[in-house]
Amino acid sequence: MDLVNDLVTLLPELILAALVLVIVAVDAFLPRADKWILTPLTVAGLILAGAACVVVWGVNETVYFGFYVVDDMSVFIKGVTILAGILSTLFAPTYLAIRRIPLGEFNMILVTALLGICVLASSSDFVTLFIGLELMTMPSYLLTGLHKTDRYSNEGGLKYFLLGSFASAILLFGTAWTYGLTGTTSIDGIAAAVGGEMSAGMLVAIGFLTVGATFKIAAVPFHYWTPDAYQGAPTPITGFLSVGPKIGAFALVIRIFVEALGPLRADWLGIFLVLTVLTMTVGNVVALTQTNVKRMLAYSSIAHTGYIMAGIAAFANAPDAETARQGIEAVLFYLLGYAVMNIAAFAVVAMLQRDTTRFGGLASFAGLASRAPWRAAAMTVLLLSLTGIPPTVGFFAKLYILLATVESGLTWLAVIIVLNAALAAFYYLRVVVYMYMRDPEPDPAPVDNSPFGLVALAVSVAGVLALGIFPNAILRLLEVSAASLF
């Protein structure tokens, strides 16, 4: 083992770990009036970590005795994760300051969660997979309950912690069961050991692994923690929670089901299809009934989980390797587009919550086009993208999922996705109607004009449109990333 070269492959993770220490040290000595410096400091560190991803792109090596793999798929996921971290860092300061939530604590915990997602993405062994999972979820619990004086935040954090810990235990039990059956925790070793032959013991292991993994991605029926955790958490943090842990959880799903249990995909495909349809349908139907935009976006995030799961199902049902790769490409592209548009959508909700008595109701958006036209226009673009209307990234993300499902022979699933997208249009466009066709409240919600937030919102909207108009710019990266698994 070449220690120096192995350390180079860990460059993004090392930078994130160092950034955590820097944030803690600087925060300890900064006076309260200068805490804002932590935001550009954190963003600069994350940009540096993103640049490190470019350095390790194309390495495609397994290091540290087979426990860690730096392939192009993991590097792509790390890049998306860091992008989500940058946006979350820029959107949060004003919201947190009004509620007297320490900015240093937020930044430190956020970067720790990002580090966990990166470790999770590069895990090539069930041991490192679980370490990365806990390094991601523990900070997520803390972020949910970070507003210590708010009982909803406390309740959401406690529910997330208790149910998340239970799900982690189930996943760990599935891991132990798999080890007992195969004699190894290596992902490649498990794939070789199962050899495409299902046994009663392996069926039990897959059951435990499925429950644990689908809880982490908030799939129905393991989604009950999601609305309370998302509504209780501070709104900019909710934006990150709806994206960051989901990215990490789908990295876990890819490592377990695509790689380790790939030879048995015909056996787990059926239950995955059922969960996929349930997740997107239940998420959309319940979102229809919501009058609180924050809670509506929470349920819609469940529906988006279902769309992404359809890409995994397309992989499992693919007749050949090329079609299987197309399913993984669709998953990766959707994660990228979803990260940009969903964090920004929650950020706009947060911008209307300068008044701490506001909770993101539809009435807060009434007449927003007359009060803050650029903010309303940005939210409209984001909602159109979440709906899947061209020329936004949301349209092409859904299109690639649809193409993957059709190519793999799951045409009926593509029809269900289209019907669900039409259902989602109602509650997304309802917010647009309120912004442009309703009179403002007698005492309208004040709008946050933080320069950090405005820059991040402009970048997000530009990204949503650029990726929608020029998707080919990212397609080559997706092809290379997905190919590293095959």
CSV table of C-alpha atoms in Angstrom, one decimal:
chain,number,residue,atom,x,y,z
A,1,MET,CA,0.0,0.0,0.0
A,2,ASP,CA,1.4,3.4,-1.0
A,3,LEU,CA,0.3,5.7,1.8
A,4,VAL,CA,1.0,9.0,0.0
A,5,ASN,CA,-0.9,8.0,-3.1
A,6,ASP,CA,-3.7,6.6,-1.0
A,7,LEU,CA,-3.9,9.9,0.9
A,8,VAL,CA,-4.2,11.8,-2.4
A,9,THR,CA,-7.3,9.8,-3.3
A,10,LEU,CA,-8.8,11.0,0.0
A,11,LEU,CA,-8.1,14.7,-0.8
A,12,PRO,CA,-11.8,15.9,-0.8
A,13,GLU,CA,-12.5,14.1,2.5
A,14,LEU,CA,-9.3,15.4,4.1
A,15,ILE,CA,-10.1,18.9,3.1
A,16,LEU,CA,-13.6,18.6,4.6
A,17,ALA,CA,-12.2,17.2,7.8
A,18,ALA,CA,-9.7,20.0,8.1
A,19,LEU,CA,-12.5,22.5,7.3
A,20,VAL,CA,-14.5,21.2,10.4
A,21,LEU,CA,-11.5,21.9,12.6
A,22,VAL,CA,-10.9,25.4,11.1
A,23,ILE,CA,-14.5,26.4,11.6
A,24,VAL,CA,-14.4,25.3,15.2
A,25,ALA,CA,-11.2,27.2,15.8
A,26,VAL,CA,-12.2,30.4,14.1
A,27,ASP,CA,-15.6,30.4,15.6
A,28,ALA,CA,-14.1,30.2,19.1
A,29,PHE,CA,-12.2,33.5,18.7
A,30,LEU,CA,-14.6,35.5,16.6
A,31,PRO,CA,-16.7,38.2,18.3
A,32,ARG,CA,-20.4,37.9,17.8
A,33,ALA,CA,-20.5,40.8,15.3
A,34,ASP,CA,-18.0,39.1,13.0
A,35,LYS,CA,-19.6,35.6,12.9
A,36,TRP,CA,-20.7,36.3,9.3
A,37,ILE,CA,-17.1,35.6,8.3
A,38,LEU,CA,-17.8,31.9,8.9
A,39,THR,CA,-20.0,31.8,5.8
A,40,PRO,CA,-17.4,32.9,3.2
A,41,LEU,CA,-14.8,30.8,5.1
A,42,THR,CA,-17.0,27.7,4.9
A,43,VAL,CA,-17.9,28.3,1.2
A,44,ALA,CA,-14.2,28.8,0.3
A,45,GLY,CA,-13.3,25.5,2.0
A,46,LEU,CA,-16.1,23.7,0.2
A,47,ILE,CA,-15.0,25.1,-3.1
A,48,LEU,CA,-11.5,23.8,-2.4
A,49,ALA,CA,-13.0,20.4,-1.6
A,50,GLY,CA,-14.9,20.6,-4.9
A,51,ALA,CA,-11.6,21.3,-6.7
A,52,ALA,CA,-10.1,18.3,-5.1
A,53,CYS,CA,-12.8,16.2,-6.7
A,54,VAL,CA,-11.5,17.3,-10.1
A,55,VAL,CA,-8.0,16.1,-9.0
A,56,VAL,CA,-9.2,12.6,-8.1
A,57,TRP,CA,-11.5,12.2,-11.1
A,58,GLY,CA,-10.4,9.3,-13.2
A,59,VAL,CA,-8.4,7.6,-10.5
A,60,ASN,CA,-10.7,4.6,-10.2
A,61,GLU,CA,-8.7,2.8,-7.5
A,62,THR,CA,-9.6,0.7,-4.5
A,63,VAL,CA,-7.4,1.7,-1.5
A,64,TYR,CA,-6.9,0.8,2.2
A,65,PHE,CA,-7.0,-2.9,1.8
A,66,GLY,CA,-10.2,-2.9,-0.2
A,67,PHE,CA,-12.3,-0.8,2.2
A,68,TYR,CA,-12.4,2.3,0.2
A,69,VAL,CA,-13.0,2.9,-3.5
A,70,VAL,CA,-12.4,6.2,-5.4
A,71,ASP,CA,-14.3,5.6,-8.7
A,72,ASP,CA,-15.9,8.2,-11.0
A,73,MET,CA,-19.4,7.5,-9.6
A,74,SER,CA,-18.3,8.3,-6.0
A,75,VAL,CA,-16.4,11.4,-7.2
A,76,PHE,CA,-19.5,12.6,-9.0
A,77,ILE,CA,-21.7,12.1,-5.9
A,78,LYS,CA,-19.1,14.0,-3.8
A,79,GLY,CA,-19.3,16.9,-6.3
A,80,VAL,CA,-23.1,17.0,-6.0
A,81,THR,CA,-22.8,16.8,-2.2
A,82,ILE,CA,-20.4,19.7,-2.0
A,83,LEU,CA,-22.6,21.8,-4.3
A,84,ALA,CA,-25.5,21.1,-2.0
A,85,GLY,CA,-23.3,22.1,1.0
A,86,ILE,CA,-22.3,25.4,-0.7
A,87,LEU,CA,-25.9,26.4,-1.4
A,88,SER,CA,-27.1,25.4,2.1
A,89,THR,CA,-24.2,27.5,3.7
A,90,LEU,CA,-25.2,30.6,1.7
A,91,PHE,CA,-28.9,30.4,2.3
A,92,ALA,CA,-28.7,29.9,6.1
A,93,PRO,CA,-27.1,32.9,7.9
A,94,THR,CA,-29.9,35.4,8.1
A,95,TYR,CA,-32.5,32.9,9.0
A,96,LEU,CA,-30.3,31.5,11.8
A,97,ALA,CA,-29.3,34.9,13.1
A,98,ILE,CA,-32.9,36.0,13.5
A,99,ARG,CA,-33.5,32.9,15.6
A,100,ARG,CA,-30.2,33.2,17.5
A,101,ILE,CA,-29.0,29.8,16.2
A,102,PRO,CA,-25.2,29.7,16.3
A,103,LEU,CA,-23.8,29.9,12.8
A,104,GLY,CA,-20.5,28.2,13.8
A,105,GLU,CA,-22.3,25.2,15.1
A,106,PHE,CA,-24.4,25.0,12.0
A,107,ASN,CA,-21.5,25.2,9.6
A,108,MET,CA,-19.4,22.6,11.6
A,109,ILE,CA,-22.3,20.1,11.8
A,110,LEU,CA,-23.2,20.6,8.1
A,111,VAL,CA,-19.6,20.0,6.9
A,112,THR,CA,-19.4,16.9,9.1
A,113,ALA,CA,-22.6,15.5,7.4
A,114,LEU,CA,-21.0,16.3,4.0
A,115,LEU,CA,-18.0,14.3,5.1
A,116,GLY,CA,-20.2,11.4,6.0
A,117,ILE,CA,-21.9,11.4,2.6
A,118,CYS,CA,-18.5,11.4,0.9
A,119,VAL,CA,-17.3,8.4,2.9
A,120,LEU,CA,-20.6,6.6,2.2
A,121,ALA,CA,-20.2,7.2,-1.6
A,122,SER,CA,-16.7,5.7,-1.6
A,123,SER,CA,-17.4,2.7,0.6
A,124,SER,CA,-16.4,-0.7,-0.9
A,125,ASP,CA,-17.1,-2.6,2.2
A,126,PHE,CA,-20.1,-2.9,4.5
A,127,VAL,CA,-17.9,-1.7,7.4
A,128,THR,CA,-17.0,1.6,5.9
A,129,LEU,CA,-20.5,1.8,4.5
A,130,PHE,CA,-22.0,1.8,8.0
A,131,ILE,CA,-19.4,4.2,9.3
A,132,GLY,CA,-20.2,6.7,6.5
A,133,LEU,CA,-23.9,6.2,7.1
A,134,GLU,CA,-23.6,7.1,10.8
A,135,LEU,CA,-21.2,10.0,10.0
A,136,MET,CA,-24.0,11.4,7.8
A,137,THR,CA,-27.1,10.7,9.9
A,138,MET,CA,-25.8,11.7,13.4
A,139,PRO,CA,-25.1,15.3,12.2
A,140,SER,CA,-28.5,15.2,10.4
A,141,TYR,CA,-30.2,14.5,13.7
A,142,LEU,CA,-28.4,17.4,15.3
A,143,LEU,CA,-29.3,19.8,12.5
A,144,THR,CA,-33.0,18.9,12.7
A,145,GLY,CA,-33.1,19.8,16.4
A,146,LEU,CA,-30.6,22.8,16.2
A,147,HIS,CA,-33.3,25.3,17.1
A,148,LYS,CA,-33.2,24.4,20.7
A,149,THR,CA,-35.9,26.8,21.9
A,150,ASP,CA,-38.5,25.6,19.3
A,151,ARG,CA,-40.5,22.6,20.4
A,152,TYR,CA,-41.3,21.6,16.8
A,153,SER,CA,-37.6,21.4,16.1
A,154,ASN,CA,-37.0,19.4,19.3
A,155,GLU,CA,-39.9,17.1,18.4
A,156,GLY,CA,-38.7,16.6,14.8
A,157,GLY,CA,-35.1,16.0,15.9
A,158,LEU,CA,-36.2,13.4,18.5
A,159,LYS,CA,-38.4,11.5,16.1
A,160,TYR,CA,-35.7,11.5,13.4
A,161,PHE,CA,-33.1,10.3,15.9
A,162,LEU,CA,-35.3,7.5,17.4
A,163,LEU,CA,-36.6,6.2,14.1
A,164,GLY,CA,-33.3,6.7,12.3
A,165,SER,CA,-31.4,4.7,15.0
A,166,PHE,CA,-34.0,1.9,14.7
A,167,ALA,CA,-33.6,1.8,10.9
A,168,SER,CA,-29.8,1.8,11.3
A,169,ALA,CA,-30.0,-1.1,13.6
A,170,ILE,CA,-32.1,-3.0,11.1
A,171,LEU,CA,-29.6,-2.2,8.3
A,172,LEU,CA,-26.8,-3.4,10.5
A,173,PHE,CA,-28.6,-6.6,11.3
A,174,GLY,CA,-29.0,-7.2,7.6
A,175,THR,CA,-25.3,-6.5,7.1
A,176,ALA,CA,-24.5,-9.1,9.9
A,177,TRP,CA,-26.8,-11.6,8.3
A,178,THR,CA,-25.2,-11.1,4.9
A,179,TYR,CA,-21.7,-11.6,6.4
A,180,GLY,CA,-22.9,-14.8,8.1
A,181,LEU,CA,-24.1,-16.1,4.7
A,182,THR,CA,-21.2,-15.0,2.5
A,183,GLY,CA,-18.2,-14.9,5.0
A,184,THR,CA,-17.2,-11.4,3.8
A,185,THR,CA,-18.2,-7.7,4.2
A,186,SER,CA,-16.6,-6.7,1.0
A,187,ILE,CA,-19.1,-5.5,-1.6
A,188,ASP,CA,-17.3,-7.2,-4.4
A,189,GLY,CA,-16.9,-10.3,-2.3
A,190,ILE,CA,-20.6,-10.5,-1.5
A,191,ALA,CA,-21.5,-10.1,-5.2
A,192,ALA,CA,-19.1,-13.0,-6.0
A,193,ALA,CA,-20.4,-15.2,-3.1
A,194,VAL,CA,-24.1,-14.9,-3.9
A,195,GLY,CA,-23.5,-15.9,-7.5
A,196,GLY,CA,-27.0,-15.1,-8.6
A,197,GLU,CA,-28.6,-17.9,-6.4
A,198,MET,CA,-31.2,-16.9,-3.9
A,199,SER,CA,-31.5,-18.8,-0.6
A,200,ALA,CA,-33.9,-18.5,2.3
A,201,GLY,CA,-31.2,-16.9,4.4
A,202,MET,CA,-30.3,-14.3,1.8
A,203,LEU,CA,-34.0,-13.5,1.4
A,204,VAL,CA,-34.1,-12.5,5.1
A,205,ALA,CA,-30.9,-10.5,4.7
A,206,ILE,CA,-32.3,-8.6,1.7
A,207,GLY,CA,-35.5,-7.9,3.7
A,208,PHE,CA,-33.5,-6.3,6.5
A,209,LEU,CA,-31.3,-4.3,4.1
A,210,THR,CA,-34.3,-3.1,2.1
A,211,VAL,CA,-36.1,-1.8,5.2
A,212,GLY,CA,-33.0,-0.1,6.5
A,213,ALA,CA,-32.0,1.5,3.1
A,214,THR,CA,-35.5,2.6,2.2
A,215,PHE,CA,-36.0,4.3,5.5
A,216,LYS,CA,-32.9,6.4,4.8
A,217,ILE,CA,-34.2,7.5,1.4
A,218,ALA,CA,-37.7,8.2,3.0
A,219,ALA,CA,-39.6,5.7,0.8
A,220,VAL,CA,-43.2,4.7,1.6
A,221,PRO,CA,-44.1,3.1,4.0
A,222,PHE,CA,-40.9,4.1,6.0
A,223,HIS,CA,-41.5,7.8,5.5
A,224,TYR,CA,-43.4,8.9,8.5
A,225,TRP,CA,-40.5,10.7,10.1
A,226,THR,CA,-40.0,12.9,7.1
A,227,PRO,CA,-42.8,15.6,7.3
A,228,ASP,CA,-42.3,16.2,11.1
A,229,ALA,CA,-38.5,16.3,10.8
A,230,TYR,CA,-38.6,18.6,7.8
A,231,GLN,CA,-41.3,20.9,9.2
A,232,GLY,CA,-39.6,21.1,12.6
A,233,ALA,CA,-36.1,21.8,11.4
A,234,PRO,CA,-35.1,25.4,10.6
A,235,THR,CA,-36.1,25.9,6.9
A,236,PRO,CA,-32.7,26.3,5.3
A,237,ILE,CA,-31.6,23.2,7.2
A,238,THR,CA,-34.8,21.4,5.9
A,239,GLY,CA,-33.6,22.2,2.3
A,240,PHE,CA,-30.3,20.4,3.1
A,241,LEU,CA,-32.0,17.5,4.8
A,242,SER,CA,-34.2,17.0,1.8
A,243,VAL,CA,-31.2,16.6,-0.4
A,244,GLY,CA,-27.9,15.8,1.4
A,245,PRO,CA,-29.0,12.6,3.3
A,246,LYS,CA,-31.0,11.5,0.2
A,247,ILE,CA,-27.8,11.7,-1.9
A,248,GLY,CA,-26.0,9.7,0.6
A,249,ALA,CA,-28.8,7.2,1.0
A,250,PHE,CA,-29.0,6.6,-2.7
A,251,ALA,CA,-25.2,6.1,-2.8
A,252,LEU,CA,-25.9,3.4,-0.1
A,253,VAL,CA,-28.6,1.9,-2.3
A,254,ILE,CA,-26.3,1.8,-5.3
A,255,ARG,CA,-23.5,0.1,-3.3
A,256,ILE,CA,-25.7,-2.5,-1.7
A,257,PHE,CA,-28.3,-3.3,-4.4
A,258,VAL,CA,-26.6,-2.4,-7.6
A,259,GLU,CA,-23.1,-3.8,-6.7
A,260,ALA,CA,-23.3,-6.2,-3.8
A,261,LEU,CA,-26.7,-7.7,-4.6
A,262,GLY,CA,-26.7,-7.0,-8.3
A,263,PRO,CA,-26.5,-10.7,-9.2
A,264,LEU,CA,-29.9,-11.1,-7.3
A,265,ARG,CA,-31.6,-8.1,-8.9
A,266,ALA,CA,-34.4,-10.3,-10.4
A,267,ASP,CA,-35.3,-11.3,-6.8
A,268,TRP,CA,-35.4,-7.9,-5.2
A,269,LEU,CA,-36.9,-6.1,-8.2
A,270,GLY,CA,-40.5,-6.9,-7.4
A,271,ILE,CA,-40.5,-5.4,-3.9
A,272,PHE,CA,-38.6,-2.4,-5.3
A,273,LEU,CA,-41.2,-1.8,-7.9
A,274,VAL,CA,-44.0,-1.8,-5.3
A,275,LEU,CA,-42.1,0.6,-3.1
A,276,THR,CA,-41.4,2.9,-6.1
A,277,VAL,CA,-45.0,3.2,-7.1
A,278,LEU,CA,-46.2,3.6,-3.5
A,279,THR,CA,-43.6,6.3,-2.7
A,280,MET,CA,-44.3,8.6,-5.7
A,281,THR,CA,-48.1,8.2,-5.4
A,282,VAL,CA,-48.5,8.6,-1.7
A,283,GLY,CA,-46.1,11.5,-1.6
A,284,ASN,CA,-48.0,13.4,-4.3
A,285,VAL,CA,-51.5,12.6,-3.0
A,286,VAL,CA,-50.7,13.8,0.5
A,287,ALA,CA,-48.8,16.8,-0.8
A,288,LEU,CA,-52.1,17.8,-2.6
A,289,THR,CA,-53.8,18.3,0.8
A,290,GLN,CA,-51.1,20.6,2.3
A,291,THR,CA,-51.7,24.3,2.8
A,292,ASN,CA,-48.2,24.8,4.4
A,293,VAL,CA,-45.7,25.2,1.6
A,294,LYS,CA,-42.8,23.8,3.7
A,295,ARG,CA,-44.8,20.7,4.6
A,296,MET,CA,-45.9,20.4,1.0
A,297,LEU,CA,-42.3,20.4,-0.2
A,298,ALA,CA,-41.6,17.8,2.4
A,299,TYR,CA,-44.2,15.4,1.0
A,300,SER,CA,-43.1,16.2,-2.6
A,301,SER,CA,-39.6,15.2,-1.6
A,302,ILE,CA,-41.0,11.8,-0.9
A,303,ALA,CA,-42.5,11.7,-4.4
A,304,HIS,CA,-39.2,12.6,-5.9
A,305,THR,CA,-37.6,9.7,-4.0
A,306,GLY,CA,-40.0,7.5,-5.9
A,307,TYR,CA,-38.9,8.9,-9.3
A,308,ILE,CA,-35.3,8.3,-8.4
A,309,MET,CA,-36.1,4.7,-7.3
A,310,ALA,CA,-37.6,4.1,-10.8
A,311,GLY,CA,-34.0,4.5,-12.1
A,312,ILE,CA,-32.8,1.7,-9.8
A,313,ALA,CA,-35.7,-0.4,-10.9
A,314,ALA,CA,-34.8,0.3,-14.6
A,315,PHE,CA,-31.3,-1.0,-13.8
A,316,ALA,CA,-32.7,-4.2,-12.2
A,317,ASN,CA,-35.0,-5.0,-15.1
A,318,ALA,CA,-32.5,-4.0,-17.9
A,319,PRO,CA,-31.9,-6.7,-20.5
A,320,ASP,CA,-28.3,-5.7,-21.1
A,321,ALA,CA,-25.4,-3.7,-19.5
A,322,GLU,CA,-25.9,-0.6,-21.6
A,323,THR,CA,-29.5,-0.2,-20.5
A,324,ALA,CA,-28.6,-1.0,-16.9
A,325,ARG,CA,-26.0,1.8,-17.1
A,326,GLN,CA,-28.6,4.2,-18.5
A,327,GLY,CA,-30.7,3.6,-15.3
A,328,ILE,CA,-27.8,4.6,-13.1
A,329,GLU,CA,-27.1,7.6,-15.3
A,330,ALA,CA,-30.7,8.7,-14.8
A,331,VAL,CA,-30.4,8.4,-11.0
A,332,LEU,CA,-27.2,10.5,-10.9
A,333,PHE,CA,-28.7,13.2,-13.1
A,334,TYR,CA,-31.8,13.4,-11.1
A,335,LEU,CA,-29.8,13.7,-7.9
A,336,LEU,CA,-27.9,16.6,-9.4
A,337,GLY,CA,-31.0,18.5,-10.6
A,338,TYR,CA,-33.0,17.8,-7.5
A,339,ALA,CA,-30.2,19.1,-5.3
A,340,VAL,CA,-30.1,22.5,-7.0
A,341,MET,CA,-33.9,23.0,-7.3
A,342,ASN,CA,-35.1,21.7,-4.0
A,343,ILE,CA,-32.6,23.5,-1.7
A,344,ALA,CA,-33.4,26.8,-3.5
A,345,ALA,CA,-37.2,26.2,-3.2
A,346,PHE,CA,-36.9,25.7,0.6
A,347,ALA,CA,-34.6,28.8,0.7
A,348,VAL,CA,-37.4,31.0,-0.8
A,349,VAL,CA,-39.8,29.7,1.9
A,350,ALA,CA,-37.1,30.7,4.5
A,351,MET,CA,-36.8,34.2,2.9
A,352,LEU,CA,-40.5,34.7,3.8
A,353,GLN,CA,-39.9,33.7,7.4
A,354,ARG,CA,-38.1,36.8,8.8
A,355,ASP,CA,-41.1,37.1,11.0
A,356,THR,CA,-40.6,34.1,13.4
A,357,THR,CA,-44.4,33.7,13.7
A,358,ARG,CA,-44.7,32.7,10.1
A,359,PHE,CA,-44.6,29.0,9.3
A,360,GLY,CA,-44.6,28.9,5.5
A,361,GLY,CA,-48.3,28.9,4.8
A,362,LEU,CA,-49.7,29.6,1.3
A,363,ALA,CA,-50.9,33.0,2.4
A,364,SER,CA,-47.3,34.1,2.8
A,365,PHE,CA,-46.9,33.8,-0.9
A,366,ALA,CA,-50.0,35.8,-1.8
A,367,GLY,CA,-49.1,38.8,-4.0
A,368,LEU,CA,-45.3,38.0,-3.8
A,369,ALA,CA,-44.9,39.0,-7.5
A,370,SER,CA,-45.9,42.6,-6.6
A,371,ARG,CA,-43.8,42.8,-3.5
A,372,ALA,CA,-40.7,40.9,-4.6
A,373,PRO,CA,-41.0,40.3,-8.4
A,374,TRP,CA,-37.5,38.7,-8.8
A,375,ARG,CA,-38.1,36.4,-5.8
A,376,ALA,CA,-41.4,35.3,-7.3
A,377,ALA,CA,-39.9,34.7,-10.7
A,378,ALA,CA,-37.1,32.6,-9.2
A,379,MET,CA,-39.6,30.6,-7.2
A,380,THR,CA,-41.7,30.1,-10.3
A,381,VAL,CA,-38.7,28.7,-12.2
A,382,LEU,CA,-38.0,26.3,-9.3
A,383,LEU,CA,-41.5,25.1,-9.0
A,384,LEU,CA,-41.8,24.6,-12.8
A,385,SER,CA,-38.6,22.5,-12.6
A,386,LEU,CA,-39.9,20.5,-9.7
A,387,THR,CA,-43.0,19.9,-11.8
A,388,GLY,CA,-40.9,18.8,-14.7
A,389,ILE,CA,-41.7,21.5,-17.3
A,390,PRO,CA,-39.1,22.4,-20.0
A,391,PRO,CA,-36.7,24.0,-20.3
A,392,THR,CA,-35.7,23.3,-16.8
A,393,VAL,CA,-33.4,20.6,-15.3
A,394,GLY,CA,-36.5,18.9,-13.7
A,395,PHE,CA,-37.9,18.2,-17.1
A,396,PHE,CA,-34.8,16.4,-18.4
A,397,ALA,CA,-34.3,14.6,-15.1
A,398,LYS,CA,-37.7,13.1,-15.4
A,399,LEU,CA,-37.2,12.5,-19.1
A,400,TYR,CA,-34.1,10.4,-18.5
A,401,ILE,CA,-35.9,8.4,-15.8
A,402,LEU,CA,-38.7,7.8,-18.3
A,403,LEU,CA,-36.3,6.8,-21.1
A,404,ALA,CA,-34.5,4.4,-18.7
A,405,THR,CA,-37.7,2.7,-17.6
A,406,VAL,CA,-39.1,2.4,-21.2
A,407,GLU,CA,-35.7,1.0,-22.4
A,408,SER,CA,-35.7,-1.6,-19.6
A,409,GLY,CA,-39.2,-2.8,-20.5
A,410,LEU,CA,-41.1,-1.0,-17.7
A,411,THR,CA,-43.4,1.0,-19.8
A,412,TRP,CA,-46.2,0.7,-17.3
A,413,LEU,CA,-44.0,2.3,-14.7
A,414,ALA,CA,-43.2,5.2,-17.1
A,415,VAL,CA,-47.0,5.8,-17.4
A,416,ILE,CA,-47.4,5.9,-13.6
A,417,ILE,CA,-44.5,8.4,-13.4
A,418,VAL,CA,-46.2,10.7,-16.0
A,419,LEU,CA,-49.5,10.5,-14.1
A,420,ASN,CA,-47.8,11.4,-10.9
A,421,ALA,CA,-46.0,14.3,-12.5
A,422,ALA,CA,-49.4,15.6,-13.7
A,423,LEU,CA,-50.7,15.2,-10.2
A,424,ALA,CA,-47.8,17.2,-8.8
A,425,ALA,CA,-48.4,20.0,-11.2
A,426,PHE,CA,-51.5,21.0,-9.2
A,427,TYR,CA,-49.9,21.7,-5.9
A,428,TYR,CA,-46.7,23.2,-7.4
A,429,LEU,CA,-48.6,25.6,-9.7
A,430,ARG,CA,-51.0,26.5,-6.9
A,431,VAL,CA,-48.1,28.4,-5.3
A,432,VAL,CA,-47.5,30.2,-8.6
A,433,VAL,CA,-51.2,31.2,-8.6
A,434,TYR,CA,-50.9,32.6,-5.1
A,435,MET,CA,-47.8,34.6,-6.1
A,436,TYR,CA,-49.3,36.2,-9.2
A,437,MET,CA,-53.1,36.0,-8.9
A,438,ARG,CA,-53.8,36.7,-5.2
A,439,ASP,CA,-53.8,40.0,-3.3
A,440,PRO,CA,-51.2,40.3,-0.6
A,441,GLU,CA,-52.2,39.8,3.0
A,442,PRO,CA,-53.0,43.0,5.0
A,443,ASP,CA,-49.8,42.5,6.9
A,444,PRO,CA,-47.6,40.7,4.3
A,445,ALA,CA,-44.6,38.6,5.3
A,446,PRO,CA,-41.3,40.6,5.2
A,447,VAL,CA,-38.8,39.3,2.7
A,448,ASP,CA,-35.2,38.5,3.5
A,449,ASN,CA,-32.7,40.4,1.3
A,450,SER,CA,-29.5,38.8,2.5
A,451,PRO,CA,-26.7,39.2,-0.1
A,452,PHE,CA,-25.5,35.6,0.5
A,453,GLY,CA,-29.0,34.2,-0.1
A,454,LEU,CA,-29.6,36.3,-3.2
A,455,VAL,CA,-26.4,35.2,-4.8
A,456,ALA,CA,-27.2,31.5,-4.0
A,457,LEU,CA,-30.7,31.9,-5.4
A,458,ALA,CA,-29.4,33.5,-8.6
A,459,VAL,CA,-26.8,30.7,-9.0
A,460,SER,CA,-29.5,28.0,-8.3
A,461,VAL,CA,-32.0,29.4,-10.9
A,462,ALA,CA,-29.2,29.8,-13.4
A,463,GLY,CA,-28.2,26.2,-12.8
A,464,VAL,CA,-31.7,25.0,-13.2
A,465,LEU,CA,-32.1,26.7,-16.5
A,466,ALA,CA,-28.5,25.9,-17.8
A,467,LEU,CA,-28.8,22.2,-17.0
A,468,GLY,CA,-32.2,22.2,-18.7
A,469,ILE,CA,-31.2,24.0,-21.8
A,470,PHE,CA,-27.7,22.4,-22.1
A,471,PRO,CA,-28.0,19.0,-20.5
A,472,ASN,CA,-25.3,17.5,-22.8
A,473,ALA,CA,-22.7,19.4,-20.8
A,474,ILE,CA,-23.2,16.9,-17.9
A,475,LEU,CA,-24.1,13.8,-19.9
A,476,ARG,CA,-20.6,12.8,-20.6
A,477,LEU,CA,-19.7,12.9,-16.9
A,478,LEU,CA,-22.8,10.8,-16.2
A,479,GLU,CA,-21.7,8.2,-18.7
A,480,VAL,CA,-18.2,7.9,-17.3
A,481,SER,CA,-19.5,7.9,-13.7
A,482,ALA,CA,-22.1,5.1,-14.3
A,483,ALA,CA,-19.6,3.1,-16.4
A,484,SER,CA,-17.2,2.9,-13.4
A,485,LEU,CA,-19.7,0.5,-11.8
A,486,PHE,CA,-19.7,-2.0,-14.7
